[in-house]
mmCIF file of C-alpha atoms and ligand atoms in Angstrom:
data_model
loop_
_atom_site.group_PDB
_atom_site.id
_atom_site.type_symbol
_atom_site.label_atom_id
_atom_site.label_comp_id
_atom_site.label_asym_id
_atom_site.label_seq_id
_atom_site.Cartn_x
_atom_site.Cartn_y
_atom_site.Cartn_z
ATOM 1 C CA MET A 8 0.000 0.000 0.000
ATOM 2 C CA ASP A 9 1.245 3.459 -0.928
ATOM 3 C CA VAL A 10 1.520 5.499 2.291
ATOM 4 C CA LYS A 11 2.475 9.163 1.899
ATOM 5 C CA ARG A 12 4.583 10.599 4.725
ATOM 6 C CA ILE A 13 3.923 14.199 5.718
ATOM 7 C CA ASP A 14 4.284 16.389 8.813
ATOM 8 C CA VAL A 15 0.657 17.484 9.183
ATOM 9 C CA VAL A 16 -2.692 16.531 7.681
ATOM 10 C CA VAL A 17 -5.535 19.026 8.021
ATOM 11 C CA ILE A 18 -8.968 17.458 7.534
ATOM 12 C CA GLY A 19 -11.546 19.928 6.190
ATOM 13 C CA ALA A 20 -11.173 23.195 4.277
ATOM 14 C CA GLY A 21 -13.772 25.411 5.948
ATOM 15 C CA GLN A 22 -12.937 28.486 8.012
ATOM 16 C CA ALA A 23 -11.025 26.417 10.556
ATOM 17 C CA GLY A 24 -9.053 24.308 8.067
ATOM 18 C CA LEU A 25 -8.059 27.250 5.865
ATOM 19 C CA THR A 26 -6.958 29.300 8.863
ATOM 20 C CA ALA A 27 -4.850 26.403 10.063
ATOM 21 C CA SER A 28 -3.375 25.891 6.592
ATOM 22 C CA HIS A 29 -2.469 29.583 6.402
ATOM 23 C CA HIS A 30 -0.577 29.428 9.715
ATOM 24 C CA LEU A 31 1.105 26.127 8.825
ATOM 25 C CA GLN A 32 2.261 27.619 5.524
ATOM 26 C CA ARG A 33 3.587 30.754 7.244
ATOM 27 C CA THR A 34 5.456 28.600 9.737
ATOM 28 C CA GLY A 35 6.943 26.509 6.937
ATOM 29 C CA ILE A 36 5.312 23.260 8.073
ATOM 30 C CA GLU A 37 4.747 20.754 5.303
ATOM 31 C CA HIS A 38 1.077 19.809 5.177
ATOM 32 C CA VAL A 39 -1.898 18.845 3.064
ATOM 33 C CA VAL A 40 -5.570 19.789 3.487
ATOM 34 C CA LEU A 41 -8.034 17.016 2.603
ATOM 35 C CA ASP A 42 -11.568 18.189 1.912
ATOM 36 C CA ARG A 43 -14.550 16.107 0.856
ATOM 37 C CA GLY A 44 -16.375 19.049 -0.747
ATOM 38 C CA ASP A 45 -16.659 19.343 -4.538
ATOM 39 C CA GLY A 46 -15.410 22.922 -4.315
ATOM 40 C CA PRO A 47 -14.445 25.619 -1.806
ATOM 41 C CA GLY A 48 -16.647 27.153 0.902
ATOM 42 C CA GLY A 49 -16.819 24.503 3.645
ATOM 43 C CA ALA A 50 -20.340 24.252 5.065
ATOM 44 C CA TRP A 51 -21.273 27.610 3.573
ATOM 45 C CA ARG A 52 -21.283 25.935 0.174
ATOM 46 C CA HIS A 53 -24.461 24.114 1.233
ATOM 47 C CA ARG A 54 -26.386 26.915 2.930
ATOM 48 C CA TRP A 55 -29.811 27.602 1.434
ATOM 49 C CA PRO A 56 -29.907 30.291 -1.299
ATOM 50 C CA SER A 57 -32.327 32.545 0.601
ATOM 51 C CA LEU A 58 -29.803 32.918 3.459
ATOM 52 C CA ARG A 59 -28.399 36.315 2.507
ATOM 53 C CA LEU A 60 -25.103 37.673 3.695
ATOM 54 C CA GLY A 61 -26.962 40.539 5.381
ATOM 55 C CA GLY A 62 -29.023 38.009 7.347
ATOM 56 C CA VAL A 63 -26.209 36.067 9.040
ATOM 57 C CA HIS A 64 -24.597 37.108 12.325
ATOM 58 C CA GLY A 65 -21.318 38.073 10.825
ATOM 59 C CA ILE A 66 -18.552 36.116 9.221
ATOM 60 C CA HIS A 67 -15.082 36.522 10.583
ATOM 61 C CA ASP A 68 -12.279 37.267 8.126
ATOM 62 C CA LEU A 69 -9.763 34.639 7.081
ATOM 63 C CA PRO A 70 -6.287 35.679 8.303
ATOM 64 C CA GLY A 71 -4.685 38.454 6.287
ATOM 65 C CA SER A 72 -7.567 38.801 3.850
ATOM 66 C CA PRO A 73 -10.686 40.752 4.828
ATOM 67 C CA LEU A 74 -14.033 39.600 3.447
ATOM 68 C CA PRO A 75 -14.558 42.046 0.545
ATOM 69 C CA GLU A 76 -17.312 44.664 0.883
ATOM 70 C CA THR A 77 -20.305 43.167 -0.869
ATOM 71 C CA ASP A 78 -24.016 43.550 -1.358
ATOM 72 C CA GLY A 79 -25.770 42.135 1.735
ATOM 73 C CA ALA A 80 -28.552 40.803 -0.507
ATOM 74 C CA ARG A 81 -26.228 38.254 -2.156
ATOM 75 C CA PRO A 82 -26.665 34.655 -0.977
ATOM 76 C CA ALA A 83 -24.141 34.006 1.818
ATOM 77 C CA ALA A 84 -23.200 30.724 0.119
ATOM 78 C CA ASP A 85 -22.105 32.456 -3.119
ATOM 79 C CA VAL A 86 -20.109 35.127 -1.308
ATOM 80 C CA ILE A 87 -18.215 32.663 0.862
ATOM 81 C CA VAL A 88 -17.553 30.170 -1.938
ATOM 82 C CA ASP A 89 -15.928 33.008 -3.935
ATOM 83 C CA TYR A 90 -14.023 34.334 -0.920
ATOM 84 C CA PHE A 91 -12.648 30.965 0.224
ATOM 85 C CA GLY A 92 -11.911 29.921 -3.384
ATOM 86 C CA ARG A 93 -9.852 33.036 -4.033
ATOM 87 C CA TYR A 94 -8.055 32.618 -0.700
ATOM 88 C CA GLU A 95 -7.015 29.034 -1.489
ATOM 89 C CA HIS A 96 -5.965 29.948 -4.997
ATOM 90 C CA ASP A 97 -4.052 33.180 -4.264
ATOM 91 C CA ARG A 98 -2.096 31.623 -1.406
ATOM 92 C CA GLN A 99 -1.649 28.301 -3.171
ATOM 93 C CA LEU A 100 -2.841 26.399 -0.122
ATOM 94 C CA PRO A 101 -2.322 22.632 -0.566
ATOM 95 C CA VAL A 102 -6.013 21.679 -0.627
ATOM 96 C CA LEU A 103 -6.930 18.348 -2.230
ATOM 97 C CA ARG A 104 -10.577 17.646 -3.082
ATOM 98 C CA PRO A 105 -12.809 15.881 -3.246
ATOM 99 C CA VAL A 106 -11.007 13.675 -0.727
ATOM 100 C CA LYS A 107 -13.041 12.079 2.046
ATOM 101 C CA VAL A 108 -11.261 10.898 5.173
ATOM 102 C CA ASP A 109 -12.704 7.597 6.347
ATOM 103 C CA ALA A 110 -10.522 6.891 9.378
ATOM 104 C CA VAL A 111 -7.695 8.213 11.512
ATOM 105 C CA ARG A 112 -5.733 5.434 13.208
ATOM 106 C CA ASP A 113 -2.829 5.183 15.590
ATOM 107 C CA GLY A 114 0.119 3.910 13.542
ATOM 108 C CA GLY A 115 2.675 4.032 16.362
ATOM 109 C CA GLU A 116 5.110 6.886 15.615
ATOM 110 C CA ARG A 117 2.584 8.506 13.294
ATOM 111 C CA LEU A 118 -1.147 8.912 12.878
ATOM 112 C CA LEU A 119 -2.498 7.181 9.777
ATOM 113 C CA VAL A 120 -5.155 9.056 7.812
ATOM 114 C CA ASP A 121 -7.126 6.760 5.482
ATOM 115 C CA SER A 122 -8.952 8.564 2.713
ATOM 116 C CA SER A 123 -10.564 8.144 -0.688
ATOM 117 C CA ALA A 124 -7.180 9.242 -2.127
ATOM 118 C CA GLY A 125 -5.022 6.835 -0.109
ATOM 119 C CA THR A 126 -3.295 6.886 3.272
ATOM 120 C CA TRP A 127 -1.143 9.621 4.773
ATOM 121 C CA ALA A 128 1.210 8.994 7.712
ATOM 122 C CA ALA A 129 1.317 12.252 9.676
ATOM 123 C CA ARG A 130 3.151 13.465 12.735
ATOM 124 C CA ALA A 131 0.119 15.524 13.681
ATOM 125 C CA VAL A 132 -3.481 15.871 12.500
ATOM 126 C CA LEU A 133 -5.671 18.922 12.662
ATOM 127 C CA ASN A 134 -9.324 17.959 12.450
ATOM 128 C CA ALA A 135 -11.508 20.754 11.070
ATOM 129 C CA THR A 136 -14.526 18.874 9.767
ATOM 130 C CA GLY A 137 -17.275 21.059 11.269
ATOM 131 C CA THR A 138 -20.784 19.754 11.829
ATOM 132 C CA TRP A 139 -22.693 20.165 8.566
ATOM 133 C CA ASP A 140 -22.128 16.556 7.518
ATOM 134 C CA ASN A 141 -23.759 15.258 10.699
ATOM 135 C CA PRO A 142 -27.325 16.603 10.989
ATOM 136 C CA PHE A 143 -29.079 15.582 14.208
ATOM 137 C CA TRP A 144 -32.548 13.992 13.954
ATOM 138 C CA PRO A 145 -34.073 13.368 17.397
ATOM 139 C CA HIS A 146 -36.285 10.329 17.857
ATOM 140 C CA TYR A 147 -39.983 10.830 18.502
ATOM 141 C CA PRO A 148 -42.519 8.024 18.486
ATOM 142 C CA GLY A 149 -44.321 7.592 15.193
ATOM 143 C CA ARG A 150 -41.779 9.387 13.036
ATOM 144 C CA HIS A 151 -41.894 6.621 10.433
ATOM 145 C CA LEU A 152 -45.749 6.805 10.285
ATOM 146 C CA PHE A 153 -45.924 10.352 8.951
ATOM 147 C CA THR A 154 -47.032 10.381 5.319
ATOM 148 C CA GLY A 155 -46.073 14.015 4.678
ATOM 149 C CA ARG A 156 -42.587 15.297 4.044
ATOM 150 C CA GLN A 157 -39.851 15.397 6.672
ATOM 151 C CA LEU A 158 -36.642 17.291 6.149
ATOM 152 C CA HIS A 159 -33.742 18.700 8.140
ATOM 153 C CA THR A 160 -32.187 22.173 8.020
ATOM 154 C CA ALA A 161 -29.379 20.528 6.039
ATOM 155 C CA ASP A 162 -31.892 19.789 3.224
ATOM 156 C CA TYR A 163 -33.710 23.129 3.334
ATOM 157 C CA ARG A 164 -33.467 25.125 0.098
ATOM 158 C CA ASP A 165 -36.338 27.515 -0.518
ATOM 159 C CA PRO A 166 -39.528 28.542 1.360
ATOM 160 C CA GLN A 167 -41.493 28.476 -1.911
ATOM 161 C CA GLU A 168 -41.456 24.670 -1.729
ATOM 162 C CA PHE A 169 -43.989 24.933 1.120
ATOM 163 C CA ARG A 170 -46.400 27.425 -0.408
ATOM 164 C CA GLY A 171 -49.960 26.828 0.855
ATOM 165 C CA GLN A 172 -48.958 23.988 3.186
ATOM 166 C CA HIS A 173 -48.809 23.624 6.964
ATOM 167 C CA VAL A 174 -45.275 23.260 8.276
ATOM 168 C CA VAL A 175 -44.296 22.187 11.800
ATOM 169 C CA VAL A 176 -40.844 23.575 12.574
ATOM 170 C CA VAL A 177 -39.025 21.742 15.372
ATOM 171 C CA GLY A 178 -36.106 23.314 17.242
ATOM 172 C CA GLY A 179 -35.193 26.303 19.384
ATOM 173 C CA GLY A 180 -32.118 27.608 17.578
ATOM 174 C CA ILE A 181 -31.356 30.346 15.106
ATOM 175 C CA SER A 182 -31.965 28.122 12.080
ATOM 176 C CA ALA A 183 -35.521 27.366 13.281
ATOM 177 C CA VAL A 184 -36.245 31.063 13.671
ATOM 178 C CA GLU A 185 -34.799 31.818 10.210
ATOM 179 C CA HIS A 186 -36.969 29.086 8.665
ATOM 180 C CA LEU A 187 -40.108 30.384 10.409
ATOM 181 C CA LEU A 188 -39.535 33.960 9.279
ATOM 182 C CA GLU A 189 -39.278 32.848 5.660
ATOM 183 C CA ILE A 190 -41.847 30.059 5.508
ATOM 184 C CA SER A 191 -44.545 32.018 7.334
ATOM 185 C CA GLU A 192 -44.650 34.399 4.360
ATOM 186 C CA VAL A 193 -46.019 31.629 2.101
ATOM 187 C CA ALA A 194 -47.451 28.940 4.428
ATOM 188 C CA THR A 195 -48.982 28.435 7.860
ATOM 189 C CA THR A 196 -46.610 27.253 10.576
ATOM 190 C CA THR A 197 -46.427 25.729 14.053
ATOM 191 C CA TRP A 198 -43.253 26.148 16.095
ATOM 192 C CA VAL A 199 -42.323 23.545 18.709
ATOM 193 C CA THR A 200 -39.332 23.644 21.039
ATOM 194 C CA ARG A 201 -38.282 21.677 24.107
ATOM 195 C CA ARG A 202 -37.634 24.766 26.206
ATOM 196 C CA PRO A 203 -39.235 28.208 25.969
ATOM 197 C CA PRO A 204 -37.020 30.284 23.656
ATOM 198 C CA ARG A 205 -35.229 33.271 25.117
ATOM 199 C CA PHE A 206 -34.833 36.304 22.862
ATOM 200 C CA THR A 207 -32.122 38.782 23.763
ATOM 201 C CA THR A 208 -32.868 42.468 23.554
ATOM 202 C CA GLY A 209 -29.377 43.962 23.760
ATOM 203 C CA GLN A 210 -26.181 43.272 21.857
ATOM 204 C CA PHE A 211 -25.572 39.584 21.049
ATOM 205 C CA ASP A 212 -22.809 38.532 23.490
ATOM 206 C CA GLY A 213 -21.547 35.006 23.106
ATOM 207 C CA ARG A 214 -18.744 35.137 25.693
ATOM 208 C CA ALA A 215 -20.566 33.503 28.612
ATOM 209 C CA ALA A 216 -21.924 30.795 26.337
ATOM 210 C CA VAL A 217 -18.539 30.066 24.815
ATOM 211 C CA ALA A 218 -17.060 29.804 28.341
ATOM 212 C CA GLU A 219 -19.716 27.214 29.240
ATOM 213 C CA VAL A 220 -19.014 25.124 26.110
ATOM 214 C CA GLU A 221 -15.293 25.381 26.890
ATOM 215 C CA ARG A 222 -15.936 24.006 30.380
ATOM 216 C CA ARG A 223 -17.928 21.087 28.949
ATOM 217 C CA VAL A 224 -15.237 19.937 26.515
ATOM 218 C CA ARG A 225 -12.516 20.306 29.160
ATOM 219 C CA VAL A 226 -14.269 17.655 31.258
ATOM 220 C CA GLY A 227 -15.147 15.402 28.303
ATOM 221 C CA LEU A 228 -18.851 16.203 27.879
ATOM 222 C CA PRO A 229 -20.461 16.699 24.449
ATOM 223 C CA PRO A 230 -20.039 20.404 23.555
ATOM 224 C CA GLY A 231 -23.741 21.415 23.516
ATOM 225 C CA SER A 232 -25.135 24.422 21.713
ATOM 226 C CA VAL A 233 -23.834 27.948 22.147
ATOM 227 C CA VAL A 234 -27.293 29.390 21.377
ATOM 228 C CA SER A 235 -28.888 27.495 24.264
ATOM 229 C CA ALA A 236 -26.765 29.640 26.576
ATOM 230 C CA THR A 237 -26.781 32.961 24.679
ATOM 231 C CA GLY A 238 -30.434 33.206 23.710
ATOM 232 C CA LEU A 239 -31.732 34.162 20.280
ATOM 233 C CA PRO A 240 -30.978 37.585 18.814
ATOM 234 C CA GLY A 241 -34.118 39.775 18.918
ATOM 235 C CA THR A 242 -33.619 41.486 15.563
ATOM 236 C CA PRO A 243 -36.225 43.832 14.011
ATOM 237 C CA ALA A 244 -37.302 40.962 11.711
ATOM 238 C CA VAL A 245 -37.844 38.764 14.787
ATOM 239 C CA ARG A 246 -39.867 41.458 16.531
ATOM 240 C CA ALA A 247 -42.052 41.893 13.431
ATOM 241 C CA ALA A 248 -42.633 38.127 13.275
ATOM 242 C CA GLN A 249 -43.524 38.092 16.978
ATOM 243 C CA GLN A 250 -46.174 40.724 16.286
ATOM 244 C CA ARG A 251 -47.577 38.580 13.465
ATOM 245 C CA GLY A 252 -47.832 35.677 15.968
ATOM 246 C CA VAL A 253 -45.358 33.564 13.992
ATOM 247 C CA LEU A 254 -43.075 32.956 16.971
ATOM 248 C CA ASP A 255 -45.780 31.732 19.380
ATOM 249 C CA ARG A 256 -44.008 28.609 20.451
ATOM 250 C CA GLN A 257 -45.651 25.314 21.481
ATOM 251 C CA PRO A 258 -44.042 22.735 23.770
ATOM 252 C CA MET A 259 -42.678 19.573 22.149
ATOM 253 C CA PHE A 260 -45.331 17.181 20.883
ATOM 254 C CA ALA A 261 -45.462 13.686 22.342
ATOM 255 C CA ARG A 262 -45.805 11.701 19.126
ATOM 256 C CA ILE A 263 -46.163 11.829 15.367
ATOM 257 C CA THR A 264 -49.097 10.302 13.484
ATOM 258 C CA SER A 265 -49.650 9.684 9.776
ATOM 259 C CA THR A 266 -51.152 13.161 9.380
ATOM 260 C CA GLY A 267 -49.460 15.375 11.941
ATOM 261 C CA VAL A 268 -48.378 15.702 15.547
ATOM 262 C CA VAL A 269 -50.124 15.108 18.896
ATOM 263 C CA TRP A 270 -49.310 16.611 22.298
ATOM 264 C CA ALA A 271 -49.476 14.784 25.633
ATOM 265 C CA ASP A 272 -52.806 16.487 26.491
ATOM 266 C CA GLY A 273 -54.413 15.073 23.323
ATOM 267 C CA ARG A 274 -54.283 18.239 21.203
ATOM 268 C CA ALA A 275 -53.395 17.511 17.578
ATOM 269 C CA GLN A 276 -52.048 19.521 14.658
ATOM 270 C CA ARG A 277 -52.367 18.417 11.055
ATOM 271 C CA ALA A 278 -49.190 18.969 9.023
ATOM 272 C CA ASP A 279 -47.939 18.586 5.468
ATOM 273 C CA VAL A 280 -44.323 18.997 6.454
ATOM 274 C CA ILE A 281 -42.166 18.510 9.559
ATOM 275 C CA LEU A 282 -38.969 20.528 9.341
ATOM 276 C CA TRP A 283 -36.352 19.372 11.854
ATOM 277 C CA ALA A 284 -34.211 22.393 12.720
ATOM 278 C CA THR A 285 -32.617 20.327 15.433
ATOM 279 C CA GLY A 286 -29.012 21.167 14.828
ATOM 280 C CA PHE A 287 -25.861 19.295 14.016
ATOM 281 C CA ARG A 288 -23.280 17.249 15.874
ATOM 282 C CA PRO A 289 -19.508 17.239 15.267
ATOM 283 C CA ALA A 290 -18.700 15.275 12.080
ATOM 284 C CA ILE A 291 -16.035 13.099 13.668
ATOM 285 C CA ALA A 292 -17.054 9.508 12.907
ATOM 286 C CA HIS A 293 -13.681 9.036 11.180
ATOM 287 C CA LEU A 294 -11.936 9.523 14.550
ATOM 288 C CA ALA A 295 -13.700 6.481 16.064
ATOM 289 C CA PRO A 296 -10.680 4.135 15.646
ATOM 290 C CA LEU A 297 -8.781 6.329 18.138
ATOM 291 C CA HIS A 298 -11.368 5.587 20.884
ATOM 292 C CA LEU A 299 -11.378 9.148 22.205
ATOM 293 C CA ARG A 300 -14.839 9.309 23.759
ATOM 294 C CA GLU A 301 -14.887 9.803 27.522
ATOM 295 C CA ALA A 302 -17.491 8.397 29.913
ATOM 296 C CA GLY A 303 -19.437 11.676 29.581
ATOM 297 C CA GLY A 304 -19.884 11.025 25.832
ATOM 298 C CA GLY A 305 -17.569 13.790 24.590
ATOM 299 C CA ILE A 306 -13.885 14.142 23.749
ATOM 300 C CA ARG A 307 -11.714 15.821 26.392
ATOM 301 C CA VAL A 308 -10.000 18.801 24.854
ATOM 302 C CA GLU A 309 -7.565 21.350 26.345
ATOM 303 C CA GLY A 310 -7.621 24.382 24.072
ATOM 304 C CA THR A 311 -7.690 22.467 20.788
ATOM 305 C CA ARG A 312 -5.491 19.535 21.884
ATOM 306 C CA VAL A 313 -7.129 16.173 22.491
ATOM 307 C CA VAL A 314 -6.032 15.072 25.944
ATOM 308 C CA ALA A 315 -5.954 11.357 25.101
ATOM 309 C CA GLU A 316 -4.091 11.902 21.783
ATOM 310 C CA PRO A 317 -1.931 15.065 21.840
ATOM 311 C CA ARG A 318 -0.961 14.673 18.162
ATOM 312 C CA LEU A 319 -4.581 15.437 17.304
ATOM 313 C CA HIS A 320 -6.172 18.885 17.512
ATOM 314 C CA LEU A 321 -9.862 19.677 17.060
ATOM 315 C CA VAL A 322 -10.489 23.096 15.559
ATOM 316 C CA GLY A 323 -13.988 24.416 15.001
ATOM 317 C CA TYR A 324 -15.149 22.005 17.741
ATOM 318 C CA GLY A 325 -17.232 23.066 20.753
ATOM 319 C CA PRO A 326 -16.252 26.567 21.862
ATOM 320 C CA SER A 327 -14.508 27.256 18.544
ATOM 321 C CA ALA A 328 -17.561 26.317 16.411
ATOM 322 C CA SER A 329 -18.107 29.787 14.984
ATOM 323 C CA THR A 330 -16.213 31.605 12.273
ATOM 324 C CA ILE A 331 -14.346 33.756 14.818
ATOM 325 C CA GLY A 332 -13.710 30.799 17.131
ATOM 326 C CA ALA A 333 -12.520 28.635 14.248
ATOM 327 C CA SER A 334 -10.049 31.318 13.174
ATOM 328 C CA ARG A 335 -8.573 31.703 16.647
ATOM 329 C CA ALA A 336 -8.456 27.967 17.206
ATOM 330 C CA GLY A 337 -6.646 27.391 13.892
ATOM 331 C CA ARG A 338 -3.882 29.770 14.921
ATOM 332 C CA ALA A 339 -3.602 28.354 18.451
ATOM 333 C CA ALA A 340 -3.487 24.763 17.191
ATOM 334 C CA VAL A 341 -0.653 25.505 14.763
ATOM 335 C CA HIS A 342 1.313 27.149 17.556
ATOM 336 C CA GLU A 343 1.048 23.956 19.634
ATOM 337 C CA ILE A 344 1.792 21.685 16.686
ATOM 338 C CA ARG A 345 4.948 23.631 15.986
ATOM 339 C CA ILE A 346 6.105 22.965 19.540
ATOM 340 C CA LEU A 347 5.124 19.289 19.238
ATOM 341 C CA LEU A 348 7.081 18.833 15.984
ATOM 342 C CA ARG A 349 10.108 20.634 17.432
ATOM 343 C CA GLY A 350 9.993 18.313 20.460
ATOM 344 C CA ASP A 351 9.876 15.345 18.075
ATOM 345 C CA GLN A 352 12.970 16.595 16.301
ATOM 346 C CA GLU A 353 14.899 17.016 19.599
ATOM 347 C CA ARG A 354 13.885 13.519 20.658
ATOM 348 C CA LEU A 355 15.080 12.040 17.346
ATOM 349 C CA LYS A 356 18.518 13.759 17.502
HETATM 350 P P1 LIG B 6 -17.111 23.749 7.957
HETATM 351 O O1 LIG B 6 -17.336 25.042 7.296
HETATM 352 O O2 LIG B 6 -18.276 22.829 8.154
HETATM 353 O O3 LIG B 6 -16.001 22.984 7.110
HETATM 354 C C1 LIG B 6 -15.727 21.629 7.317
HETATM 355 C C2 LIG B 6 -15.156 21.061 6.044
HETATM 356 O O4 LIG B 6 -14.737 19.749 6.330
HETATM 357 C C3 LIG B 6 -16.167 20.977 4.913
HETATM 358 O O5 LIG B 6 -15.621 21.497 3.728
HETATM 359 C C4 LIG B 6 -16.443 19.474 4.785
HETATM 360 O O6 LIG B 6 -16.712 19.091 3.452
HETATM 361 C C5 LIG B 6 -15.126 18.881 5.266
HETATM 362 N N1 LIG B 6 -15.263 17.536 5.812
HETATM 363 C C6 LIG B 6 -16.162 17.059 6.717
HETATM 364 N N2 LIG B 6 -15.942 15.759 6.968
HETATM 365 C C7 LIG B 6 -14.882 15.397 6.204
HETATM 366 C C8 LIG B 6 -14.188 14.166 6.005
HETATM 367 N N3 LIG B 6 -14.515 13.038 6.656
HETATM 368 N N4 LIG B 6 -13.162 14.146 5.117
HETATM 369 C C9 LIG B 6 -12.787 15.279 4.454
HETATM 370 N N5 LIG B 6 -13.424 16.453 4.598
HETATM 371 C C10 LIG B 6 -14.445 16.512 5.469
HETATM 372 N N6 LIG B 6 -20.896 31.197 12.365
HETATM 373 C C11 LIG B 6 -20.540 32.502 12.403
HETATM 374 O O7 LIG B 6 -19.481 32.832 12.961
HETATM 375 N N7 LIG B 6 -21.328 33.467 11.833
HETATM 376 C C12 LIG B 6 -22.505 33.166 11.209
HETATM 377 O O8 LIG B 6 -23.180 34.051 10.713
HETATM 378 C C13 LIG B 6 -22.918 31.790 11.164
HETATM 379 N N8 LIG B 6 -24.071 31.422 10.546
HETATM 380 C C14 LIG B 6 -24.414 30.112 10.501
HETATM 381 C C15 LIG B 6 -25.589 29.735 9.851
HETATM 382 C C16 LIG B 6 -25.984 28.398 9.801
HETATM 383 C C17 LIG B 6 -27.247 28.016 9.113
HETATM 384 C C18 LIG B 6 -25.169 27.409 10.416
HETATM 385 C C19 LIG B 6 -25.577 25.951 10.387
HETATM 386 C C20 LIG B 6 -23.974 27.766 11.054
HETATM 387 C C21 LIG B 6 -23.591 29.112 11.117
HETATM 388 N N9 LIG B 6 -22.419 29.502 11.748
HETATM 389 C C22 LIG B 6 -22.050 30.822 11.775
HETATM 390 C C23 LIG B 6 -21.510 28.537 12.298
HETATM 391 C C24 LIG B 6 -20.381 28.459 11.281
HETATM 392 O O9 LIG B 6 -20.863 28.102 10.003
HETATM 393 C C25 LIG B 6 -19.438 27.477 11.597
HETATM 394 O O10 LIG B 6 -19.045 27.539 12.918
HETATM 395 C C26 LIG B 6 -18.158 27.634 10.758
HETATM 396 O O11 LIG B 6 -18.417 28.073 9.442
HETATM 397 C C27 LIG B 6 -17.611 26.287 10.707
HETATM 398 O O12 LIG B 6 -16.369 26.305 10.058
HETATM 399 P P2 LIG B 6 -15.530 24.991 10.079
HETATM 400 O O13 LIG B 6 -14.322 25.261 9.267
HETATM 401 O O14 LIG B 6 -15.330 24.518 11.469
HETATM 402 O O15 LIG B 6 -16.444 23.872 9.397
#
């Protein structure tokens, strides 16, 4: 078997992977970035066309290259695909795609990265695979009985698909609110969440929430959602929708029937569509051979370094799962990897 030897493999070419690649390149560390996407953009490549740049919370710049001034009405996906594509091209970052990583294994002195383009033997691995490839569908009784359409945020394209229908939107995060604002213009909706949503009135401040997620991953718990701790931004569009009654939330239903949903008290709602805006989980199935999960169900991470496998860093994971967090984490991870590789060299002398 042809095994390619290299210092560092970065898995994923989203915000986190490109930032890491930039810092590795600047530091002169030989590396390759393996990305399963058909083209640049990371998860943004797949965001629904009606998600406009002006409607997202703000996208942090890639290092050394500000996001160009652009019309806020352009689809965020198009803007970011162009921006990331130019960044990779202009800096000649060593991105290979489409290359899907299937497994990372412990090969003794090196970590072995098995992919659709062969195996790399690396001294360190930076995992930057985000969450988009792992949509979370919770289990509710009767889900398989429903004869209407069920889809996840990951499949959502255009509100016009639901014109004239009744859509039950499940989930208490920002994606659910975005879907409701759009769909309610062309269809009737019901919003269900597990907990009452909390809308913030002031400036959106994620610091406390990020600190909580940081605490969770340090003790090996699953990261959890940043929004559950920050609350939902109460933008003018949200306030207008509240006045229209669109954001009158119902508690979670107890079960699903062939024609809709039923609550514990017997109330029922007919539905044509159930849209699961129930979030994403880290896309890290390929790390399973390393057996990193702790008793709490998560991976213990200090900064970006995996405690049980210090040659592996997770960037864009937990507290760094935002464009600003991913950028900072990419830089911090490369700093640590540089020290790790230098230590290796000393040991081998
Ligand atoms: P991604 O962008 O997901 O990139 C991961 C890359 O890894 C992808 O290219 C993928 O193809 C590749 N990959 C995955 N698995 C493999 C594998 N096995 N082998 C090879 N390649 C693989 N954050 C903000 O800061 N501001 C916002 O406004 C904002 N809006 C958002 C809106 C929505 C609807 C969602 C869902 C998220 C939003 N976020 C926002 C969060 C933000 O998108 C992410 O935190 C950030 O873009 C993730 O960057 P990343 O590099 O970690 O991952």
